[in-house]
Amino acid sequence: AQSVTQLGSHVSVSEGALVLLRCNYSSSVPPYLFWYVQYPNQGLQLLLKYTTGATLVKGINGFEAEFKKSETSFHLTKPSAHMSDAAEYFCAVSDLNNNDMRFGAGTRLTVKP
Amino acid sequence: DGGITQSPKYLFRKEGQNVTLSCEQNLNHDAMYWYRQDPGQGLRLIYYSQIVNDFQKGDIAEGYSVSREKKESFPLTVTSAQKNPTAFYLCASSILAGGRYNEQFFGPGTRLTVL
């Protein structure tokens, strides 16, 4: 069965600094990979997704992620953090065999002024 | 305006009571899901349904029940058998395309507190 590991339950960066949130997955078949963002007491919003094709995917709010099959990773980056990026971020994987989605435990991003 | 609605946003329950959380979608999505979210544990799947009148247990189905009588509705009942029901509950839906489910769209959530 597929699974997701997010390294670091809490990441803190200064405003304007690089944001890097790490995600590694396991899947026996080509995965679909997703990053979601959640603000307090709200549902999850899709940031970006990888299904097939180009391995570098761009999402909303200036985020992007790169699918690296050899490293089984799908890390999320943003060149310059903004205060409004403070939220919880979830990586998720689905695969063809199961047709369900597995979420990581989440990474809480704090942005310091 | 298409989307997923959940109601109520906040719900308080006394011990021993059953409560039902509503989830409605007008996206014409085939599949619907219920997740439970606890701090530091991410999302855990309770139940999901890929077609009307059919549903499957997820990882933590004990103490919960669902129905799928209409494509757009997937209510979740938290029964008195659920020992620790205080949590944030999220409903989601997704569409079947090319034989595979793509991203899930989420509702705003219901926060359930047992008094």
PDB file of C-alpha atoms in Angstrom:
ATOM      1  CA  ALA A   1       0.000   0.000   0.000  1.00  0.00           C
ATOM      2  CA  GLN A   2       1.144   3.513  -0.648  1.00  0.00           C
ATOM      3  CA  SER A   3       2.289   5.811   2.153  1.00  0.00           C
ATOM      4  CA  VAL A   4       3.707   9.272   2.698  1.00  0.00           C
ATOM      5  CA  THR A   5       6.326  10.585   5.100  1.00  0.00           C
ATOM      6  CA  GLN A   6       6.709  14.276   5.755  1.00  0.00           C
ATOM      7  CA  LEU A   7      10.006  15.136   7.378  1.00  0.00           C
ATOM      8  CA  GLY A   8       9.581  17.737  10.071  1.00  0.00           C
ATOM      9  CA  SER A   9       6.280  18.374  11.796  1.00  0.00           C
ATOM     10  CA  HIS A  10       7.181  22.040  12.194  1.00  0.00           C
ATOM     11  CA  VAL A  11       9.257  24.298   9.949  1.00  0.00           C
ATOM     12  CA  SER A  12      10.028  27.926  10.757  1.00  0.00           C
ATOM     13  CA  VAL A  13      11.418  30.428   8.241  1.00  0.00           C
ATOM     14  CA  SER A  14      11.890  34.169   8.091  1.00  0.00           C
ATOM     15  CA  GLU A  15       9.817  36.261   5.748  1.00  0.00           C
ATOM     16  CA  GLY A  16      11.545  36.355   2.361  1.00  0.00           C
ATOM     17  CA  ALA A  17      13.493  33.140   2.964  1.00  0.00           C
ATOM     18  CA  LEU A  18      13.252  29.912   0.979  1.00  0.00           C
ATOM     19  CA  VAL A  19      10.532  27.505   1.988  1.00  0.00           C
ATOM     20  CA  LEU A  20      11.330  23.786   1.686  1.00  0.00           C
ATOM     21  CA  LEU A  21       8.883  21.174   2.921  1.00  0.00           C
ATOM     22  CA  ARG A  22       9.923  17.579   2.462  1.00  0.00           C
ATOM     23  CA  CYS A  23       7.803  14.665   1.341  1.00  0.00           C
ATOM     24  CA  ASN A  24       8.799  11.088   0.549  1.00  0.00           C
ATOM     25  CA  TYR A  25       6.380   8.475  -0.670  1.00  0.00           C
ATOM     26  CA  SER A  26       6.178   4.762  -1.235  1.00  0.00           C
ATOM     27  CA  SER A  27       4.070   3.260  -3.963  1.00  0.00           C
ATOM     28  CA  SER A  28       4.277   0.082  -5.976  1.00  0.00           C
ATOM     29  CA  VAL A  29       2.945   1.742  -9.121  1.00  0.00           C
ATOM     30  CA  PRO A  30       3.345   5.209 -10.645  1.00  0.00           C
ATOM     31  CA  PRO A  31       1.804   7.557  -8.126  1.00  0.00           C
ATOM     32  CA  TYR A  32      -0.246  10.658  -8.309  1.00  0.00           C
ATOM     33  CA  LEU A  33       1.183  13.158  -5.821  1.00  0.00           C
ATOM     34  CA  PHE A  34      -0.436  16.171  -4.225  1.00  0.00           C
ATOM     35  CA  TRP A  35       0.289  19.031  -1.875  1.00  0.00           C
ATOM     36  CA  TYR A  36      -2.534  20.614   0.092  1.00  0.00           C
ATOM     37  CA  VAL A  37      -2.597  23.633   2.410  1.00  0.00           C
ATOM     38  CA  GLN A  38      -4.843  24.045   5.434  1.00  0.00           C
ATOM     39  CA  TYR A  39      -5.490  27.254   7.339  1.00  0.00           C
ATOM     40  CA  PRO A  40      -6.825  27.038  10.915  1.00  0.00           C
ATOM     41  CA  ASN A  41     -10.334  25.591  11.196  1.00  0.00           C
ATOM     42  CA  GLN A  42     -10.705  25.256   7.440  1.00  0.00           C
ATOM     43  CA  GLY A  43     -10.710  22.472   4.908  1.00  0.00           C
ATOM     44  CA  LEU A  44      -7.787  21.516   2.695  1.00  0.00           C
ATOM     45  CA  GLN A  45      -7.026  23.418  -0.504  1.00  0.00           C
ATOM     46  CA  LEU A  46      -5.044  21.902  -3.359  1.00  0.00           C
ATOM     47  CA  LEU A  47      -1.727  23.669  -3.981  1.00  0.00           C
ATOM     48  CA  LEU A  48      -0.457  21.505  -6.820  1.00  0.00           C
ATOM     49  CA  LYS A  49      -0.400  17.985  -8.186  1.00  0.00           C
ATOM     50  CA  TYR A  50       1.735  15.630 -10.228  1.00  0.00           C
ATOM     51  CA  THR A  51       0.065  13.003 -12.377  1.00  0.00           C
ATOM     52  CA  THR A  52       2.150  12.446 -15.497  1.00  0.00           C
ATOM     53  CA  GLY A  53       4.451  14.455 -17.737  1.00  0.00           C
ATOM     54  CA  ALA A  54       6.689  17.278 -16.541  1.00  0.00           C
ATOM     55  CA  THR A  55       8.242  16.450 -13.202  1.00  0.00           C
ATOM     56  CA  LEU A  56       8.418  20.070 -12.046  1.00  0.00           C
ATOM     57  CA  VAL A  57       4.934  21.268 -11.287  1.00  0.00           C
ATOM     58  CA  LYS A  58       3.876  24.772 -10.412  1.00  0.00           C
ATOM     59  CA  GLY A  59       0.981  25.557  -8.155  1.00  0.00           C
ATOM     60  CA  ILE A  60      -0.844  28.437  -6.618  1.00  0.00           C
ATOM     61  CA  ASN A  61       0.696  31.146  -4.435  1.00  0.00           C
ATOM     62  CA  GLY A  62       4.158  30.710  -5.972  1.00  0.00           C
ATOM     63  CA  PHE A  63       4.721  27.146  -4.775  1.00  0.00           C
ATOM     64  CA  GLU A  64       6.260  24.413  -6.870  1.00  0.00           C
ATOM     65  CA  ALA A  65       7.301  20.804  -6.371  1.00  0.00           C
ATOM     66  CA  GLU A  66       9.498  18.361  -8.232  1.00  0.00           C
ATOM     67  CA  PHE A  67       8.753  14.674  -8.628  1.00  0.00           C
ATOM     68  CA  LYS A  68      11.967  12.658  -8.296  1.00  0.00           C
ATOM     69  CA  LYS A  69      11.287   9.016  -8.943  1.00  0.00           C
ATOM     70  CA  SER A  70      14.815   7.881  -8.054  1.00  0.00           C
ATOM     71  CA  GLU A  71      14.523   9.522  -4.646  1.00  0.00           C
ATOM     72  CA  THR A  72      10.789   8.792  -4.194  1.00  0.00           C
ATOM     73  CA  SER A  73      10.385  12.427  -3.223  1.00  0.00           C
ATOM     74  CA  PHE A  74       8.037  15.292  -3.936  1.00  0.00           C
ATOM     75  CA  HIS A  75       9.378  18.238  -1.971  1.00  0.00           C
ATOM     76  CA  LEU A  76       7.503  21.552  -1.926  1.00  0.00           C
ATOM     77  CA  THR A  77       9.386  24.823  -2.368  1.00  0.00           C
ATOM     78  CA  LYS A  78       8.766  28.538  -2.571  1.00  0.00           C
ATOM     79  CA  PRO A  79      11.613  30.982  -3.214  1.00  0.00           C
ATOM     80  CA  SER A  80      10.415  33.682  -0.836  1.00  0.00           C
ATOM     81  CA  ALA A  81       8.136  33.124   2.132  1.00  0.00           C
ATOM     82  CA  HIS A  82       5.288  35.494   2.899  1.00  0.00           C
ATOM     83  CA  MET A  83       3.501  35.898   6.201  1.00  0.00           C
ATOM     84  CA  SER A  84       0.318  34.606   4.564  1.00  0.00           C
ATOM     85  CA  ASP A  85       2.054  31.258   3.868  1.00  0.00           C
ATOM     86  CA  ALA A  86       1.820  30.330   7.539  1.00  0.00           C
ATOM     87  CA  ALA A  87      -0.387  27.242   7.576  1.00  0.00           C
ATOM     88  CA  GLU A  88      -0.272  23.465   7.716  1.00  0.00           C
ATOM     89  CA  TYR A  89       0.807  21.608   4.610  1.00  0.00           C
ATOM     90  CA  PHE A  90      -0.052  18.036   3.702  1.00  0.00           C
ATOM     91  CA  CYS A  91       1.536  15.802   1.120  1.00  0.00           C
ATOM     92  CA  ALA A  92      -0.640  13.025  -0.295  1.00  0.00           C
ATOM     93  CA  VAL A  93      -0.265  10.066  -2.638  1.00  0.00           C
ATOM     94  CA  SER A  94      -2.740   7.970  -4.531  1.00  0.00           C
ATOM     95  CA  ASP A  95      -2.049   5.017  -6.747  1.00  0.00           C
ATOM     96  CA  LEU A  96      -3.803   3.108  -9.455  1.00  0.00           C
ATOM     97  CA  ASN A  97      -4.225  -0.030  -7.392  1.00  0.00           C
ATOM     98  CA  ASN A  98      -6.152   1.413  -4.498  1.00  0.00           C
ATOM     99  CA  ASN A  99      -7.958   4.460  -5.828  1.00  0.00           C
ATOM    100  CA  ASP A 100      -7.693   6.065  -2.438  1.00  0.00           C
ATOM    101  CA  MET A 101      -5.432   8.779  -1.109  1.00  0.00           C
ATOM    102  CA  ARG A 102      -2.961   8.630   1.766  1.00  0.00           C
ATOM    103  CA  PHE A 103      -1.903  11.754   3.597  1.00  0.00           C
ATOM    104  CA  GLY A 104       1.239  12.590   5.475  1.00  0.00           C
ATOM    105  CA  ALA A 105       1.038  13.772   9.072  1.00  0.00           C
ATOM    106  CA  GLY A 106       1.446  17.375   7.983  1.00  0.00           C
ATOM    107  CA  THR A 107       4.053  20.110   8.409  1.00  0.00           C
ATOM    108  CA  ARG A 108       3.191  23.315  10.179  1.00  0.00           C
ATOM    109  CA  LEU A 109       4.934  26.288   8.562  1.00  0.00           C
ATOM    110  CA  THR A 110       5.627  29.353  10.671  1.00  0.00           C
ATOM    111  CA  VAL A 111       6.843  32.564   9.021  1.00  0.00           C
ATOM    112  CA  LYS A 112       8.703  35.038  11.217  1.00  0.00           C
ATOM    113  CA  PRO A 113       8.700  38.744  10.382  1.00  0.00           C
TER     114      PRO A 113
ATOM    115  CA  ASP B   1     -21.127  28.164  -7.471  1.00  0.00           C
ATOM    116  CA  GLY B   2     -19.905  24.571  -7.188  1.00  0.00           C
ATOM    117  CA  GLY B   3     -18.415  23.122  -4.071  1.00  0.00           C
ATOM    118  CA  ILE B   4     -18.769  21.012  -0.964  1.00  0.00           C
ATOM    119  CA  THR B   5     -20.730  22.144   2.052  1.00  0.00           C
ATOM    120  CA  GLN B   6     -20.589  20.706   5.538  1.00  0.00           C
ATOM    121  CA  SER B   7     -22.906  21.502   8.391  1.00  0.00           C
ATOM    122  CA  PRO B   8     -22.867  22.414  11.120  1.00  0.00           C
ATOM    123  CA  LYS B   9     -19.464  24.079  11.482  1.00  0.00           C
ATOM    124  CA  TYR B  10     -19.420  23.427  15.235  1.00  0.00           C
ATOM    125  CA  LEU B  11     -21.274  20.637  16.986  1.00  0.00           C
ATOM    126  CA  PHE B  12     -21.491  19.740  20.637  1.00  0.00           C
ATOM    127  CA  ARG B  13     -22.614  16.343  21.808  1.00  0.00           C
ATOM    128  CA  LYS B  14     -23.290  14.817  25.152  1.00  0.00           C
ATOM    129  CA  GLU B  15     -21.807  11.430  25.890  1.00  0.00           C
ATOM    130  CA  GLY B  16     -24.080   8.617  24.742  1.00  0.00           C
ATOM    131  CA  GLN B  17     -25.726  10.597  21.942  1.00  0.00           C
ATOM    132  CA  ASN B  18     -25.557   9.881  18.244  1.00  0.00           C
ATOM    133  CA  VAL B  19     -24.964  12.866  15.971  1.00  0.00           C
ATOM    134  CA  THR B  20     -25.080  13.228  12.197  1.00  0.00           C
ATOM    135  CA  LEU B  21     -22.736  15.432  10.197  1.00  0.00           C
ATOM    136  CA  SER B  22     -23.959  16.634   6.838  1.00  0.00           C
ATOM    137  CA  CYS B  23     -21.930  16.702   3.611  1.00  0.00           C
ATOM    138  CA  GLU B  24     -23.337  17.857   0.284  1.00  0.00           C
ATOM    139  CA  GLN B  25     -21.587  18.427  -3.054  1.00  0.00           C
ATOM    140  CA  ASN B  26     -22.836  19.905  -6.309  1.00  0.00           C
ATOM    141  CA  LEU B  27     -19.723  19.049  -8.313  1.00  0.00           C
ATOM    142  CA  ASN B  28     -21.270  15.891  -9.777  1.00  0.00           C
ATOM    143  CA  HIS B  29     -18.371  13.913  -8.331  1.00  0.00           C
ATOM    144  CA  ASP B  30     -18.596  10.150  -8.167  1.00  0.00           C
ATOM    145  CA  ALA B  31     -16.663   9.515  -4.980  1.00  0.00           C
ATOM    146  CA  MET B  32     -17.060  10.972  -1.522  1.00  0.00           C
ATOM    147  CA  TYR B  33     -14.940  10.542   1.597  1.00  0.00           C
ATOM    148  CA  TRP B  34     -14.980  11.218   5.327  1.00  0.00           C
ATOM    149  CA  TYR B  35     -11.803  11.936   7.249  1.00  0.00           C
ATOM    150  CA  ARG B  36     -11.054  12.534  10.868  1.00  0.00           C
ATOM    151  CA  GLN B  37      -8.305  14.980  11.782  1.00  0.00           C
ATOM    152  CA  ASP B  38      -6.570  15.062  15.151  1.00  0.00           C
ATOM    153  CA  PRO B  39      -3.589  17.280  16.001  1.00  0.00           C
ATOM    154  CA  GLY B  40      -0.324  15.806  14.755  1.00  0.00           C
ATOM    155  CA  GLN B  41      -1.974  12.810  13.081  1.00  0.00           C
ATOM    156  CA  GLY B  42      -2.897  14.118   9.681  1.00  0.00           C
ATOM    157  CA  LEU B  43      -6.070  12.821   8.069  1.00  0.00           C
ATOM    158  CA  ARG B  44      -7.422   9.362   8.727  1.00  0.00           C
ATOM    159  CA  LEU B  45     -10.024   7.827   6.435  1.00  0.00           C
ATOM    160  CA  ILE B  46     -13.295   6.812   8.082  1.00  0.00           C
ATOM    161  CA  TYR B  47     -15.501   5.761   5.138  1.00  0.00           C
ATOM    162  CA  TYR B  48     -15.658   6.317   1.429  1.00  0.00           C
ATOM    163  CA  SER B  49     -18.175   5.775  -1.327  1.00  0.00           C
ATOM    164  CA  GLN B  50     -17.540   5.481  -5.044  1.00  0.00           C
ATOM    165  CA  ILE B  51     -21.145   4.986  -6.131  1.00  0.00           C
ATOM    166  CA  VAL B  52     -24.648   5.535  -4.812  1.00  0.00           C
ATOM    167  CA  ASN B  53     -25.858   2.900  -2.347  1.00  0.00           C
ATOM    168  CA  ASP B  54     -22.371   1.521  -1.839  1.00  0.00           C
ATOM    169  CA  PHE B  55     -19.609   2.452   0.601  1.00  0.00           C
ATOM    170  CA  GLN B  56     -16.480   0.951   2.132  1.00  0.00           C
ATOM    171  CA  LYS B  57     -14.822   1.170   5.512  1.00  0.00           C
ATOM    172  CA  GLY B  58     -11.649   3.126   5.838  1.00  0.00           C
ATOM    173  CA  ASP B  59      -8.973   2.774   8.486  1.00  0.00           C
ATOM    174  CA  ILE B  60     -11.015   3.923  11.490  1.00  0.00           C
ATOM    175  CA  ALA B  61     -14.653   3.030  10.749  1.00  0.00           C
ATOM    176  CA  GLU B  62     -15.516   1.661  14.191  1.00  0.00           C
ATOM    177  CA  GLY B  63     -18.161   3.782  15.904  1.00  0.00           C
ATOM    178  CA  TYR B  64     -19.199   5.524  12.684  1.00  0.00           C
ATOM    179  CA  SER B  65     -21.842   4.884  10.042  1.00  0.00           C
ATOM    180  CA  VAL B  66     -22.651   6.424   6.656  1.00  0.00           C
ATOM    181  CA  SER B  67     -25.219   6.305   3.885  1.00  0.00           C
ATOM    182  CA  ARG B  68     -25.112   7.261   0.206  1.00  0.00           C
ATOM    183  CA  GLU B  69     -28.701   7.445  -0.999  1.00  0.00           C
ATOM    184  CA  LYS B  70     -27.987  10.293  -3.395  1.00  0.00           C
ATOM    185  CA  LYS B  71     -24.898  11.109  -5.431  1.00  0.00           C
ATOM    186  CA  GLU B  72     -24.594  14.555  -3.897  1.00  0.00           C
ATOM    187  CA  SER B  73     -25.010  13.593  -0.233  1.00  0.00           C
ATOM    188  CA  PHE B  74     -22.862  11.516   2.140  1.00  0.00           C
ATOM    189  CA  PRO B  75     -23.879  12.028   5.792  1.00  0.00           C
ATOM    190  CA  LEU B  76     -21.752  10.657   8.624  1.00  0.00           C
ATOM    191  CA  THR B  77     -23.234   9.485  11.915  1.00  0.00           C
ATOM    192  CA  VAL B  78     -20.998   9.419  14.956  1.00  0.00           C
ATOM    193  CA  THR B  79     -22.491   6.843  17.259  1.00  0.00           C
ATOM    194  CA  SER B  80     -22.201   6.420  21.008  1.00  0.00           C
ATOM    195  CA  ALA B  81     -19.873   3.492  20.303  1.00  0.00           C
ATOM    196  CA  GLN B  82     -17.153   5.918  19.206  1.00  0.00           C
ATOM    197  CA  LYS B  83     -15.126   6.295  22.391  1.00  0.00           C
ATOM    198  CA  ASN B  84     -13.243   9.468  21.562  1.00  0.00           C
ATOM    199  CA  PRO B  85     -15.243  11.415  18.983  1.00  0.00           C
ATOM    200  CA  THR B  86     -13.920  14.903  19.697  1.00  0.00           C
ATOM    201  CA  ALA B  87     -12.129  15.877  16.470  1.00  0.00           C
ATOM    202  CA  PHE B  88     -12.306  17.881  13.267  1.00  0.00           C
ATOM    203  CA  TYR B  89     -14.209  16.035  10.536  1.00  0.00           C
ATOM    204  CA  LEU B  90     -13.585  16.677   6.861  1.00  0.00           C
ATOM    205  CA  CYS B  91     -15.652  15.577   3.894  1.00  0.00           C
ATOM    206  CA  ALA B  92     -14.166  15.373   0.410  1.00  0.00           C
ATOM    207  CA  SER B  93     -15.154  14.352  -3.092  1.00  0.00           C
ATOM    208  CA  SER B  94     -13.350  13.407  -6.282  1.00  0.00           C
ATOM    209  CA  ILE B  95     -14.174  12.593  -9.867  1.00  0.00           C
ATOM    210  CA  LEU B  96     -13.358   9.429 -11.758  1.00  0.00           C
ATOM    211  CA  ALA B  97     -11.386  10.233 -14.923  1.00  0.00           C
ATOM    212  CA  GLY B  98      -9.637   7.724 -17.127  1.00  0.00           C
ATOM    213  CA  GLY B  99     -10.356   4.975 -14.648  1.00  0.00           C
ATOM    214  CA  ARG B 100      -8.593   6.736 -11.824  1.00  0.00           C
ATOM    215  CA  TYR B 101      -9.557   9.190  -9.103  1.00  0.00           C
ATOM    216  CA  ASN B 102      -7.769  12.512  -9.225  1.00  0.00           C
ATOM    217  CA  GLU B 103      -7.468  15.185  -6.574  1.00  0.00           C
ATOM    218  CA  GLN B 104      -9.946  15.424  -3.744  1.00  0.00           C
ATOM    219  CA  PHE B 105     -11.922  18.568  -3.052  1.00  0.00           C
ATOM    220  CA  PHE B 106     -12.607  19.325   0.593  1.00  0.00           C
ATOM    221  CA  GLY B 107     -15.417  20.890   2.530  1.00  0.00           C
ATOM    222  CA  PRO B 108     -14.813  23.436   5.317  1.00  0.00           C
ATOM    223  CA  GLY B 109     -15.074  20.841   8.076  1.00  0.00           C
ATOM    224  CA  THR B 110     -17.138  20.244  11.204  1.00  0.00           C
ATOM    225  CA  ARG B 111     -15.590  20.469  14.654  1.00  0.00           C
ATOM    226  CA  LEU B 112     -17.257  18.011  17.000  1.00  0.00           C
ATOM    227  CA  THR B 113     -16.822  18.353  20.745  1.00  0.00           C
ATOM    228  CA  VAL B 114     -18.142  15.883  23.279  1.00  0.00           C
ATOM    229  CA  LEU B 115     -19.155  17.499  26.538  1.00  0.00           C
TER     230      LEU B 115
END
